[in-house]
XYZ file of C-alpha atoms in Angstrom:
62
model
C 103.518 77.268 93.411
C 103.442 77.329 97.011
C 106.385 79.223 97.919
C 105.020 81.950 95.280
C 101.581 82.153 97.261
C 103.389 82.419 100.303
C 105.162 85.490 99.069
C 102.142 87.284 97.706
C 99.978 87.384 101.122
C 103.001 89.691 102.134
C 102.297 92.115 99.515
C 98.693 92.938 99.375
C 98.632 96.202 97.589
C 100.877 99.055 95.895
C 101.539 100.233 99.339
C 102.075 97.374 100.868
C 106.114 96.154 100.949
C 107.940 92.964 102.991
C 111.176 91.006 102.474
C 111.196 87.519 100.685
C 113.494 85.375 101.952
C 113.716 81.539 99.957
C 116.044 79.937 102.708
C 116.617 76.671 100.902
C 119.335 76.000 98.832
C 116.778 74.399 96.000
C 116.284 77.623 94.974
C 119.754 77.956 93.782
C 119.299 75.460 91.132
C 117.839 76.939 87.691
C 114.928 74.318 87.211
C 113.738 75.021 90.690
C 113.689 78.768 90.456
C 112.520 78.821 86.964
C 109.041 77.759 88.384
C 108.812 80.927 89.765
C 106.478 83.521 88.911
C 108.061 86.816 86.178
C 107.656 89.529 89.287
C 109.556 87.000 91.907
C 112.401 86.068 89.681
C 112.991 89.847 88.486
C 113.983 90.579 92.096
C 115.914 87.338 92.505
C 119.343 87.380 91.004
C 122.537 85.487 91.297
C 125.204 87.546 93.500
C 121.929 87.032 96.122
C 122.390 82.953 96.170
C 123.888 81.403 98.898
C 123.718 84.490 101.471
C 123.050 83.457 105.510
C 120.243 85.202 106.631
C 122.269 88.015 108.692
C 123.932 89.184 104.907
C 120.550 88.908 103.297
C 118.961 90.836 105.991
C 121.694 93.474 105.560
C 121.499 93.262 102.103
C 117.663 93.874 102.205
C 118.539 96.934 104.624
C 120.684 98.996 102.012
């Protein structure tokens, strides 16, 4: 619940945008990220596990 809170003081409106970064490998597990709110875990998707923050980063820049 936390780490969904956290995310959603980023994005305060329609024309607001930011990155989300979950930089803990818990989140790779299924029981951990299935606690996650609908509109977090339809941006979250496999080939996106296990990245080091430079490839997410470039990822995110794309």
């Amino acid at each position: 619940r936390q780490a969904a809170q956290c995310v959603g003081r980023v994005i305060r409106s329609k024309a607001d945008y930011g990155m989300m970064i979950f930089a803990d490998k818990r989140y790779s597990r299924h029981d951990k990220r299935s606690k996650l709110p609908g509109w977090i875990l339809s941006h979250l998707h496999d080939a996106h596990l296990n990245l080091s923050t430079d490839m997410a980063l470039h990822i995110a820049r794309e």
